[in-house]
């Protein structure tokens, strides 16, 4: 859809009224929060409004009323989707850092955000992520046994329609940001 | 808190960066949606950004995944609160039409929205509301027996800290709007 919009204007589309939702998906430790915050500074530099919605921060707003079961993850993602839709509708770009692990919920997101949605898949091998273990999640898991860790004992459906795929085992953060910014500039989002 | 902000500026406060959340609470049929939409036109007339979040419309966005139990009502209201906070933070005023029936959830709303929150209580007698019965809710109830109807078999805690109380049994819609607009103008929201 986004491609179409640009084609129709011969690549010279003016910035649209509605803003965009850029959603980083990937397993725990794949770098979603890091890249989301780095991308936010690219919006700031250009004085373009953007809000970061980080999965963990959203849980804090709600005083951690939801756990990590499939059903509860879905509820959390729906909250994010609703807020993101309203912000985008009002001209505020949204950068989401959230695992969004299931086809079911990604279908919901796409259905609700339609053409103003852009999905970035952070592809990361579980081995690499475990060796970095930024949140100490995988360490805890080794001590106490698995409990709803996406990529280990909870499923992560491999995204099918990503606008960008970042191979976080190979690409640097700077390299990834350059690629994402290039893509967003082409789409007249940045 | 809002009073304080005005006092500190000797009543001449300039419009603040953050926008406001104006929340209409009251039992089913008390006129929340009607007044919310009428109030929106007052913002539109003045070219001030505002978004209406109507409890029923929010449920539709979520494809009616929640029912009307106490727990589910609370989840729905939390979704609204989160989106409202983000919109207000980004300069978009929010007008909420939602029953918000329990002290517990109203405390959550106030805690989360703090000084940018304004509560309008639509006081209505159950007799008057039943005789109007705009959604046909009370009619259905008579046929099928009560089921989670706030004010009938589900509790509605009488608001304690409303910024405005509208007696919908006595006041007209026009009269109510005049009063609300007057209040919001004094607070430099409109």
mmCIF file of C-alpha atoms in Angstrom:
data_model
loop_
_atom_site.group_PDB
_atom_site.id
_atom_site.type_symbol
_atom_site.label_atom_id
_atom_site.label_comp_id
_atom_site.label_asym_id
_atom_site.label_seq_id
_atom_site.Cartn_x
_atom_site.Cartn_y
_atom_site.Cartn_z
ATOM 1 C CA UNK A 1 0.000 0.000 0.000
ATOM 2 C CA UNK A 2 2.719 2.447 0.904
ATOM 3 C CA UNK A 3 4.513 1.673 -2.349
ATOM 4 C CA UNK A 4 1.317 2.398 -4.264
ATOM 5 C CA UNK A 5 0.920 5.784 -2.627
ATOM 6 C CA UNK A 6 4.381 6.830 -3.754
ATOM 7 C CA UNK A 7 3.930 5.460 -7.275
ATOM 8 C CA UNK A 8 0.700 7.357 -7.751
ATOM 9 C CA UNK A 9 2.528 10.578 -7.079
ATOM 10 C CA UNK A 10 5.528 9.697 -9.234
ATOM 11 C CA UNK A 11 7.657 9.496 -6.129
ATOM 12 C CA UNK A 12 6.943 13.112 -5.290
ATOM 13 C CA UNK A 13 4.180 12.594 -2.784
ATOM 14 C CA UNK A 14 3.896 15.324 -0.216
ATOM 15 C CA UNK A 15 3.902 14.262 3.412
ATOM 16 C CA UNK A 16 0.503 12.812 4.180
ATOM 17 C CA UNK A 17 -1.879 14.065 6.832
ATOM 18 C CA UNK A 18 -1.834 10.809 8.746
ATOM 19 C CA UNK A 19 1.382 9.859 10.442
ATOM 20 C CA UNK A 20 2.959 6.402 10.480
ATOM 21 C CA UNK A 21 3.346 3.560 12.919
ATOM 22 C CA UNK A 22 6.722 1.869 12.656
ATOM 23 C CA UNK A 23 6.665 -1.408 14.528
ATOM 24 C CA UNK A 24 9.815 -3.253 15.560
ATOM 25 C CA UNK A 25 9.133 -6.944 16.065
ATOM 26 C CA UNK A 26 11.664 -9.604 17.080
ATOM 27 C CA UNK A 27 12.451 -11.974 19.956
ATOM 28 C CA UNK A 28 13.583 -10.734 23.391
ATOM 29 C CA UNK A 29 17.022 -9.175 23.217
ATOM 30 C CA UNK A 30 16.952 -8.643 19.453
ATOM 31 C CA UNK A 31 17.440 -4.884 19.887
ATOM 32 C CA UNK A 32 13.922 -3.474 19.528
ATOM 33 C CA UNK A 33 14.192 -0.832 22.266
ATOM 34 C CA UNK A 34 17.685 0.246 21.220
ATOM 35 C CA UNK A 35 16.709 0.750 17.588
ATOM 36 C CA UNK A 36 13.385 2.399 18.480
ATOM 37 C CA UNK A 37 15.129 5.002 20.625
ATOM 38 C CA UNK A 38 17.819 5.602 18.020
ATOM 39 C CA UNK A 39 15.151 6.040 15.368
ATOM 40 C CA UNK A 40 13.322 8.539 17.603
ATOM 41 C CA UNK A 41 16.401 10.803 17.553
ATOM 42 C CA UNK A 42 16.224 10.782 13.734
ATOM 43 C CA UNK A 43 12.668 12.129 13.938
ATOM 44 C CA UNK A 44 13.716 14.670 16.590
ATOM 45 C CA UNK A 45 16.621 15.923 14.464
ATOM 46 C CA UNK A 46 14.145 16.721 11.680
ATOM 47 C CA UNK A 47 11.557 18.242 14.057
ATOM 48 C CA UNK A 48 9.039 15.569 13.103
ATOM 49 C CA UNK A 49 6.766 14.470 15.922
ATOM 50 C CA UNK A 50 7.198 10.898 17.099
ATOM 51 C CA UNK A 51 6.333 8.927 20.213
ATOM 52 C CA UNK A 52 8.044 5.713 21.294
ATOM 53 C CA UNK A 53 5.804 2.999 22.699
ATOM 54 C CA UNK A 54 7.969 0.403 24.329
ATOM 55 C CA UNK A 55 6.300 -2.841 25.346
ATOM 56 C CA UNK A 56 7.879 -2.885 28.817
ATOM 57 C CA UNK A 57 7.162 0.798 29.464
ATOM 58 C CA UNK A 58 3.538 0.273 28.470
ATOM 59 C CA UNK A 59 3.290 -2.543 31.002
ATOM 60 C CA UNK A 60 4.583 -0.143 33.659
ATOM 61 C CA UNK A 61 1.922 2.448 32.835
ATOM 62 C CA UNK A 62 -0.637 -0.262 33.521
ATOM 63 C CA UNK A 63 1.131 -1.132 36.762
ATOM 64 C CA UNK A 64 1.963 -4.579 35.410
ATOM 65 C CA UNK A 65 -1.600 -5.844 35.489
ATOM 66 C CA UNK A 66 -0.931 -8.352 32.707
ATOM 67 C CA UNK A 67 1.394 -11.342 32.655
ATOM 68 C CA UNK A 68 3.065 -13.059 29.723
ATOM 69 C CA UNK A 69 0.568 -15.703 28.672
ATOM 70 C CA UNK A 70 -0.490 -15.660 25.019
ATOM 71 C CA UNK A 71 -3.802 -14.045 25.910
ATOM 72 C CA UNK A 72 -2.198 -11.382 28.094
ATOM 73 C CA UNK A 73 0.449 -10.547 25.502
ATOM 74 C CA UNK A 74 -2.327 -10.066 22.977
ATOM 75 C CA UNK A 75 -4.204 -7.716 25.317
ATOM 76 C CA UNK A 76 -1.047 -5.652 25.835
ATOM 77 C CA UNK A 77 -0.423 -5.397 22.096
ATOM 78 C CA UNK A 78 -4.008 -4.376 21.451
ATOM 79 C CA UNK A 79 -3.616 -1.502 23.910
ATOM 80 C CA UNK A 80 -0.555 -0.354 22.030
ATOM 81 C CA UNK A 81 -2.290 -0.675 18.666
ATOM 82 C CA UNK A 82 -5.243 1.450 19.753
ATOM 83 C CA UNK A 83 -3.065 4.238 21.137
ATOM 84 C CA UNK A 84 -0.817 4.087 18.053
ATOM 85 C CA UNK A 85 -3.804 4.387 15.707
ATOM 86 C CA UNK A 86 -5.086 7.459 17.529
ATOM 87 C CA UNK A 87 -1.697 9.155 17.633
ATOM 88 C CA UNK A 88 -1.082 8.512 13.929
ATOM 89 C CA UNK A 89 -4.571 9.758 13.088
ATOM 90 C CA UNK A 90 -3.650 12.983 14.865
ATOM 91 C CA UNK A 91 -0.357 13.459 13.051
ATOM 92 C CA UNK A 92 2.013 11.923 15.612
ATOM 93 C CA UNK A 93 4.319 9.210 14.252
ATOM 94 C CA UNK A 94 4.679 6.193 16.498
ATOM 95 C CA UNK A 95 7.658 3.918 16.948
ATOM 96 C CA UNK A 96 6.703 0.686 18.674
ATOM 97 C CA UNK A 97 9.190 -1.671 20.284
ATOM 98 C CA UNK A 98 7.193 -4.782 20.989
ATOM 99 C CA UNK A 99 7.685 -8.448 20.290
ATOM 100 C CA UNK A 100 4.221 -8.970 18.693
ATOM 101 C CA UNK A 101 4.976 -12.675 18.421
ATOM 102 C CA UNK A 102 1.878 -14.217 16.822
ATOM 103 C CA UNK A 103 0.421 -14.075 13.306
ATOM 104 C CA UNK A 104 -2.976 -13.549 14.900
ATOM 105 C CA UNK A 105 -2.018 -10.296 16.610
ATOM 106 C CA UNK A 106 0.055 -9.024 13.666
ATOM 107 C CA UNK A 107 -3.007 -9.500 11.486
ATOM 108 C CA UNK A 108 -4.987 -7.423 13.972
ATOM 109 C CA UNK A 109 -2.352 -4.669 13.906
ATOM 110 C CA UNK A 110 -2.281 -4.548 10.106
ATOM 111 C CA UNK A 111 -6.056 -4.600 9.873
ATOM 112 C CA UNK A 112 -6.328 -1.688 12.292
ATOM 113 C CA UNK A 113 -3.456 0.462 11.049
ATOM 114 C CA UNK A 114 -3.816 -0.363 7.339
ATOM 115 C CA UNK A 115 -1.595 1.648 5.030
ATOM 116 C CA UNK A 116 -0.034 3.745 7.788
ATOM 117 C CA UNK A 117 1.785 0.755 9.209
ATOM 118 C CA UNK A 118 5.344 -0.300 8.614
ATOM 119 C CA UNK A 119 6.804 -3.489 10.088
ATOM 120 C CA UNK A 120 10.504 -3.939 10.784
ATOM 121 C CA UNK A 121 11.556 -7.460 11.666
ATOM 122 C CA UNK A 122 14.689 -7.790 13.773
ATOM 123 C CA UNK A 123 15.972 -11.214 12.811
ATOM 124 C CA UNK A 124 18.236 -12.595 15.505
ATOM 125 C CA UNK A 125 19.480 -16.079 16.253
ATOM 126 C CA UNK A 126 18.618 -17.355 19.702
ATOM 127 C CA UNK A 127 22.309 -18.246 20.262
ATOM 128 C CA UNK A 128 23.504 -14.693 19.657
ATOM 129 C CA UNK A 129 20.733 -13.194 21.735
ATOM 130 C CA UNK A 130 21.429 -15.590 24.606
ATOM 131 C CA UNK A 131 25.125 -14.732 24.572
ATOM 132 C CA UNK A 132 24.300 -11.005 24.879
ATOM 133 C CA UNK A 133 21.309 -11.468 27.231
ATOM 134 C CA UNK A 134 20.716 -7.734 27.813
ATOM 135 C CA UNK A 135 17.832 -8.158 30.232
ATOM 136 C CA UNK A 136 19.305 -11.165 32.033
ATOM 137 C CA UNK A 137 16.234 -13.072 30.876
ATOM 138 C CA UNK A 138 18.013 -16.067 29.494
ATOM 139 C CA UNK A 139 20.246 -16.342 32.560
ATOM 140 C CA UNK A 140 17.200 -16.489 34.825
ATOM 141 C CA UNK A 141 15.711 -19.083 32.569
ATOM 142 C CA UNK A 142 18.725 -21.364 32.988
ATOM 143 C CA UNK A 143 18.350 -21.111 36.761
ATOM 144 C CA UNK A 144 14.601 -21.448 37.140
ATOM 145 C CA UNK A 145 13.386 -23.223 34.052
ATOM 146 C CA UNK A 146 11.609 -21.676 31.081
ATOM 147 C CA UNK A 147 8.555 -19.505 31.617
ATOM 148 C CA UNK A 148 6.901 -17.826 28.654
ATOM 149 C CA UNK A 149 10.104 -16.684 27.009
ATOM 150 C CA UNK A 150 9.385 -15.985 23.385
ATOM 151 C CA UNK A 151 11.804 -17.863 21.167
ATOM 152 C CA UNK A 152 12.395 -20.513 23.848
ATOM 153 C CA UNK A 153 9.224 -22.004 25.277
ATOM 154 C CA UNK A 154 6.763 -19.495 23.793
ATOM 155 C CA UNK A 155 6.258 -19.334 20.053
ATOM 156 C CA UNK A 156 7.465 -16.521 17.821
ATOM 157 C CA UNK A 157 5.864 -16.750 14.391
ATOM 158 C CA UNK A 158 8.357 -15.645 11.743
ATOM 159 C CA UNK A 159 6.981 -12.438 10.143
ATOM 160 C CA UNK A 160 5.775 -12.839 6.560
ATOM 161 C CA UNK A 161 5.196 -9.310 5.289
ATOM 162 C CA UNK A 162 7.909 -7.159 6.810
ATOM 163 C CA UNK A 163 8.772 -3.884 5.112
ATOM 164 C CA UNK A 164 12.347 -4.212 6.333
ATOM 165 C CA UNK A 165 14.253 -7.198 7.695
ATOM 166 C CA UNK A 166 17.323 -6.430 9.797
ATOM 167 C CA UNK A 167 19.772 -9.267 10.388
ATOM 168 C CA UNK A 168 20.895 -8.212 13.853
ATOM 169 C CA UNK A 169 23.514 -10.986 14.001
ATOM 170 C CA UNK A 170 25.320 -9.299 11.104
ATOM 171 C CA UNK A 171 24.322 -5.635 10.883
ATOM 172 C CA UNK A 172 25.555 -2.923 13.247
ATOM 173 C CA UNK A 173 23.149 -0.526 14.966
ATOM 174 C CA UNK A 174 24.433 2.376 12.853
ATOM 175 C CA UNK A 175 24.093 0.351 9.680
ATOM 176 C CA UNK A 176 20.556 -0.676 10.601
ATOM 177 C CA UNK A 177 19.500 2.892 11.351
ATOM 178 C CA UNK A 178 20.949 4.114 8.047
ATOM 179 C CA UNK A 179 18.924 1.496 6.223
ATOM 180 C CA UNK A 180 15.703 2.274 8.102
ATOM 181 C CA UNK A 181 16.107 6.038 7.643
ATOM 182 C CA UNK A 182 16.713 5.514 3.918
ATOM 183 C CA UNK A 183 13.521 3.509 3.659
ATOM 184 C CA UNK A 184 11.454 6.037 5.612
ATOM 185 C CA UNK A 185 12.825 8.942 3.575
ATOM 186 C CA UNK A 186 11.858 7.204 0.367
ATOM 187 C CA UNK A 187 8.344 6.828 1.750
ATOM 188 C CA UNK A 188 8.304 10.528 2.755
ATOM 189 C CA UNK A 189 7.839 9.607 6.392
ATOM 190 C CA UNK A 190 11.160 11.134 7.414
ATOM 191 C CA UNK B 1 -4.655 20.913 40.789
ATOM 192 C CA UNK B 2 -6.128 22.749 37.836
ATOM 193 C CA UNK B 3 -7.272 25.502 40.146
ATOM 194 C CA UNK B 4 -3.749 25.855 41.481
ATOM 195 C CA UNK B 5 -2.278 26.196 37.998
ATOM 196 C CA UNK B 6 -4.601 29.096 37.239
ATOM 197 C CA UNK B 7 -4.025 30.766 40.606
ATOM 198 C CA UNK B 8 -0.276 30.707 40.125
ATOM 199 C CA UNK B 9 -0.717 32.669 36.937
ATOM 200 C CA UNK B 10 -3.239 35.080 38.434
ATOM 201 C CA UNK B 11 -5.885 33.647 36.176
ATOM 202 C CA UNK B 12 -3.982 34.686 33.090
ATOM 203 C CA UNK B 13 -2.244 31.433 32.348
ATOM 204 C CA UNK B 14 -1.400 30.909 28.704
ATOM 205 C CA UNK B 15 -2.588 27.686 27.145
ATOM 206 C CA UNK B 16 -0.397 24.896 28.458
ATOM 207 C CA UNK B 17 1.675 22.553 26.327
ATOM 208 C CA UNK B 18 -0.176 19.489 27.488
ATOM 209 C CA UNK B 19 -3.762 19.132 26.427
ATOM 210 C CA UNK B 20 -6.658 18.029 28.612
ATOM 211 C CA UNK B 21 -8.760 14.936 29.081
ATOM 212 C CA UNK B 22 -12.389 15.743 29.785
ATOM 213 C CA UNK B 23 -14.167 12.654 31.022
ATOM 214 C CA UNK B 24 -17.958 12.332 31.044
ATOM 215 C CA UNK B 25 -19.090 9.757 33.590
ATOM 216 C CA UNK B 26 -22.658 8.732 34.356
ATOM 217 C CA UNK B 27 -25.005 5.752 34.099
ATOM 218 C CA UNK B 28 -26.168 4.339 30.729
ATOM 219 C CA UNK B 29 -28.458 6.777 28.973
ATOM 220 C CA UNK B 30 -27.385 9.814 31.003
ATOM 221 C CA UNK B 31 -26.246 11.629 27.845
ATOM 222 C CA UNK B 32 -22.478 11.081 27.783
ATOM 223 C CA UNK B 33 -22.150 10.526 24.022
ATOM 224 C CA UNK B 34 -24.502 13.381 23.152
ATOM 225 C CA UNK B 35 -22.653 15.888 25.315
ATOM 226 C CA UNK B 36 -19.213 14.625 24.232
ATOM 227 C CA UNK B 37 -20.060 15.143 20.568
ATOM 228 C CA UNK B 38 -21.600 18.551 21.234
ATOM 229 C CA UNK B 39 -18.502 19.563 23.174
ATOM 230 C CA UNK B 40 -16.286 18.402 20.291
ATOM 231 C CA UNK B 41 -17.974 20.929 17.989
ATOM 232 C CA UNK B 42 -17.022 23.664 20.488
ATOM 233 C CA UNK B 43 -13.374 22.663 20.116
ATOM 234 C CA UNK B 44 -13.743 22.468 16.315
ATOM 235 C CA UNK B 45 -15.281 25.952 16.139
ATOM 236 C CA UNK B 46 -12.179 27.325 17.854
ATOM 237 C CA UNK B 47 -9.755 25.224 15.772
ATOM 238 C CA UNK B 48 -8.511 23.463 18.886
ATOM 239 C CA UNK B 49 -7.602 19.828 18.394
ATOM 240 C CA UNK B 50 -9.784 17.306 20.159
ATOM 241 C CA UNK B 51 -10.558 13.626 19.817
ATOM 242 C CA UNK B 52 -13.690 11.927 21.130
ATOM 243 C CA UNK B 53 -13.237 8.514 22.727
ATOM 244 C CA UNK B 54 -16.610 6.931 23.134
ATOM 245 C CA UNK B 55 -16.779 3.761 25.228
ATOM 246 C CA UNK B 56 -18.928 1.880 22.698
ATOM 247 C CA UNK B 57 -16.820 2.968 19.715
ATOM 248 C CA UNK B 58 -13.674 1.853 21.514
ATOM 249 C CA UNK B 59 -15.225 -1.569 22.009
ATOM 250 C CA UNK B 60 -15.877 -1.739 18.282
ATOM 251 C CA UNK B 61 -12.241 -0.947 17.465
ATOM 252 C CA UNK B 62 -11.340 -3.972 19.570
ATOM 253 C CA UNK B 63 -13.954 -6.032 17.762
ATOM 254 C CA UNK B 64 -15.913 -6.449 20.985
ATOM 255 C CA UNK B 65 -13.360 -8.721 22.629
ATOM 256 C CA UNK B 66 -14.454 -7.649 26.110
ATOM 257 C CA UNK B 67 -17.770 -8.138 27.863
ATOM 258 C CA UNK B 68 -19.369 -6.122 30.649
ATOM 259 C CA UNK B 69 -18.122 -7.784 33.802
ATOM 260 C CA UNK B 70 -16.404 -5.533 36.327
ATOM 261 C CA UNK B 71 -12.979 -6.820 35.267
ATOM 262 C CA UNK B 72 -13.688 -6.350 31.563
ATOM 263 C CA UNK B 73 -15.091 -2.852 32.048
ATOM 264 C CA UNK B 74 -11.916 -1.950 33.897
ATOM 265 C CA UNK B 75 -9.754 -3.302 31.060
ATOM 266 C CA UNK B 76 -11.713 -1.245 28.540
ATOM 267 C CA UNK B 77 -11.347 1.924 30.604
ATOM 268 C CA UNK B 78 -7.617 1.349 31.037
ATOM 269 C CA UNK B 79 -7.227 1.194 27.247
ATOM 270 C CA UNK B 80 -9.006 4.509 26.957
ATOM 271 C CA UNK B 81 -6.907 6.064 29.720
ATOM 272 C CA UNK B 82 -3.636 5.052 28.083
ATOM 273 C CA UNK B 83 -4.613 6.425 24.681
ATOM 274 C CA UNK B 84 -5.980 9.602 26.286
ATOM 275 C CA UNK B 85 -2.740 10.179 28.206
ATOM 276 C CA UNK B 86 -0.667 9.844 25.034
ATOM 277 C CA UNK B 87 -2.920 12.130 23.012
ATOM 278 C CA UNK B 88 -2.933 14.808 25.718
ATOM 279 C CA UNK B 89 0.842 14.548 26.066
ATOM 280 C CA UNK B 90 1.054 15.293 22.363
ATOM 281 C CA UNK B 91 -1.224 18.317 22.462
ATOM 282 C CA UNK B 92 -4.514 16.680 21.457
ATOM 283 C CA UNK B 93 -7.418 17.290 23.846
ATOM 284 C CA UNK B 94 -9.527 14.235 24.565
ATOM 285 C CA UNK B 95 -13.231 14.049 25.323
ATOM 286 C CA UNK B 96 -14.173 10.698 26.813
ATOM 287 C CA UNK B 97 -17.722 9.386 26.975
ATOM 288 C CA UNK B 98 -17.478 6.386 29.249
ATOM 289 C CA UNK B 99 -19.363 5.228 32.283
ATOM 290 C CA UNK B 100 -16.224 4.624 34.437
ATOM 291 C CA UNK B 101 -18.460 3.262 37.180
ATOM 292 C CA UNK B 102 -16.075 2.294 40.007
ATOM 293 C CA UNK B 103 -14.005 4.313 42.459
ATOM 294 C CA UNK B 104 -11.142 1.930 41.758
ATOM 295 C CA UNK B 105 -10.925 2.753 38.068
ATOM 296 C CA UNK B 106 -11.549 6.481 38.582
ATOM 297 C CA UNK B 107 -8.613 6.513 40.984
ATOM 298 C CA UNK B 108 -6.502 4.879 38.276
ATOM 299 C CA UNK B 109 -7.593 7.491 35.724
ATOM 300 C CA UNK B 110 -6.794 10.380 38.055
ATOM 301 C CA UNK B 111 -3.455 8.887 39.050
ATOM 302 C CA UNK B 112 -2.465 8.483 35.421
ATOM 303 C CA UNK B 113 -3.771 11.757 34.014
ATOM 304 C CA UNK B 114 -3.024 13.906 37.049
ATOM 305 C CA UNK B 115 -3.575 17.642 36.581
ATOM 306 C CA UNK B 116 -4.629 17.346 32.930
ATOM 307 C CA UNK B 117 -7.819 15.557 33.860
ATOM 308 C CA UNK B 118 -11.261 17.009 34.271
ATOM 309 C CA UNK B 119 -14.256 14.932 35.363
ATOM 310 C CA UNK B 120 -17.837 15.798 34.470
ATOM 311 C CA UNK B 121 -20.486 13.808 36.273
ATOM 312 C CA UNK B 122 -23.812 13.440 34.498
ATOM 313 C CA UNK B 123 -26.219 12.966 37.360
ATOM 314 C CA UNK B 124 -29.382 11.243 36.187
ATOM 315 C CA UNK B 125 -32.155 9.442 38.004
ATOM 316 C CA UNK B 126 -32.689 5.873 36.935
ATOM 317 C CA UNK B 127 -36.414 6.613 36.459
ATOM 318 C CA UNK B 128 -35.794 9.411 33.974
ATOM 319 C CA UNK B 129 -33.161 7.438 32.101
ATOM 320 C CA UNK B 130 -35.411 4.392 31.885
ATOM 321 C CA UNK B 131 -38.253 6.464 30.503
ATOM 322 C CA UNK B 132 -35.989 7.809 27.714
ATOM 323 C CA UNK B 133 -34.074 4.528 27.208
ATOM 324 C CA UNK B 134 -32.060 5.742 24.195
ATOM 325 C CA UNK B 135 -30.218 2.487 23.580
ATOM 326 C CA UNK B 136 -33.201 0.266 24.322
ATOM 327 C CA UNK B 137 -31.114 -1.219 27.130
ATOM 328 C CA UNK B 138 -33.690 -0.967 29.825
ATOM 329 C CA UNK B 139 -36.378 -2.376 27.575
ATOM 330 C CA UNK B 140 -34.274 -5.464 26.908
ATOM 331 C CA UNK B 141 -33.676 -5.783 30.604
ATOM 332 C CA UNK B 142 -37.376 -5.981 31.306
ATOM 333 C CA UNK B 143 -37.701 -8.793 28.780
ATOM 334 C CA UNK B 144 -34.663 -10.871 29.603
ATOM 335 C CA UNK B 145 -33.726 -10.015 33.154
ATOM 336 C CA UNK B 146 -30.855 -7.824 34.313
ATOM 337 C CA UNK B 147 -27.350 -8.427 32.997
ATOM 338 C CA UNK B 148 -24.563 -6.094 34.001
ATOM 339 C CA UNK B 149 -26.504 -2.903 33.543
ATOM 340 C CA UNK B 150 -24.809 -0.178 35.512
ATOM 341 C CA UNK B 151 -27.278 1.544 37.782
ATOM 342 C CA UNK B 152 -29.504 -1.548 37.896
ATOM 343 C CA UNK B 153 -27.707 -4.764 38.758
ATOM 344 C CA UNK B 154 -24.147 -3.446 38.396
ATOM 345 C CA UNK B 155 -22.849 -0.801 40.769
ATOM 346 C CA UNK B 156 -22.186 2.814 39.878
ATOM 347 C CA UNK B 157 -20.161 4.521 42.582
ATOM 348 C CA UNK B 158 -21.279 8.152 42.939
ATOM 349 C CA UNK B 159 -18.325 10.362 41.881
ATOM 350 C CA UNK B 160 -16.685 12.253 44.728
ATOM 351 C CA UNK B 161 -14.375 14.775 43.058
ATOM 352 C CA UNK B 162 -16.131 15.945 39.933
ATOM 353 C CA UNK B 163 -15.088 19.260 38.415
ATOM 354 C CA UNK B 164 -18.612 19.760 37.114
ATOM 355 C CA UNK B 165 -21.878 18.055 38.041
ATOM 356 C CA UNK B 166 -24.665 18.234 35.479
ATOM 357 C CA UNK B 167 -28.172 17.425 36.657
ATOM 358 C CA UNK B 168 -29.447 15.882 33.431
ATOM 359 C CA UNK B 169 -32.953 15.507 34.833
ATOM 360 C CA UNK B 170 -33.186 19.301 35.076
ATOM 361 C CA UNK B 171 -30.666 20.907 32.692
ATOM 362 C CA UNK B 172 -31.051 21.085 28.923
ATOM 363 C CA UNK B 173 -28.277 19.996 26.569
ATOM 364 C CA UNK B 174 -27.669 23.602 25.499
ATOM 365 C CA UNK B 175 -27.575 24.752 29.090
ATOM 366 C CA UNK B 176 -25.136 22.002 30.023
ATOM 367 C CA UNK B 177 -22.814 22.827 27.134
ATOM 368 C CA UNK B 178 -22.838 26.511 28.041
ATOM 369 C CA UNK B 179 -21.827 25.634 31.572
ATOM 370 C CA UNK B 180 -19.063 23.241 30.471
ATOM 371 C CA UNK B 181 -17.683 25.692 27.904
ATOM 372 C CA UNK B 182 -17.644 28.417 30.545
ATOM 373 C CA UNK B 183 -15.675 26.190 32.872
ATOM 374 C CA UNK B 184 -13.185 25.149 30.178
ATOM 375 C CA UNK B 185 -12.683 28.749 29.056
ATOM 376 C CA UNK B 186 -11.916 29.789 32.615
ATOM 377 C CA UNK B 187 -9.308 27.030 32.736
ATOM 378 C CA UNK B 188 -7.877 28.187 29.377
ATOM 379 C CA UNK B 189 -8.645 24.822 27.817
ATOM 380 C CA UNK B 190 -11.085 26.334 25.335
#
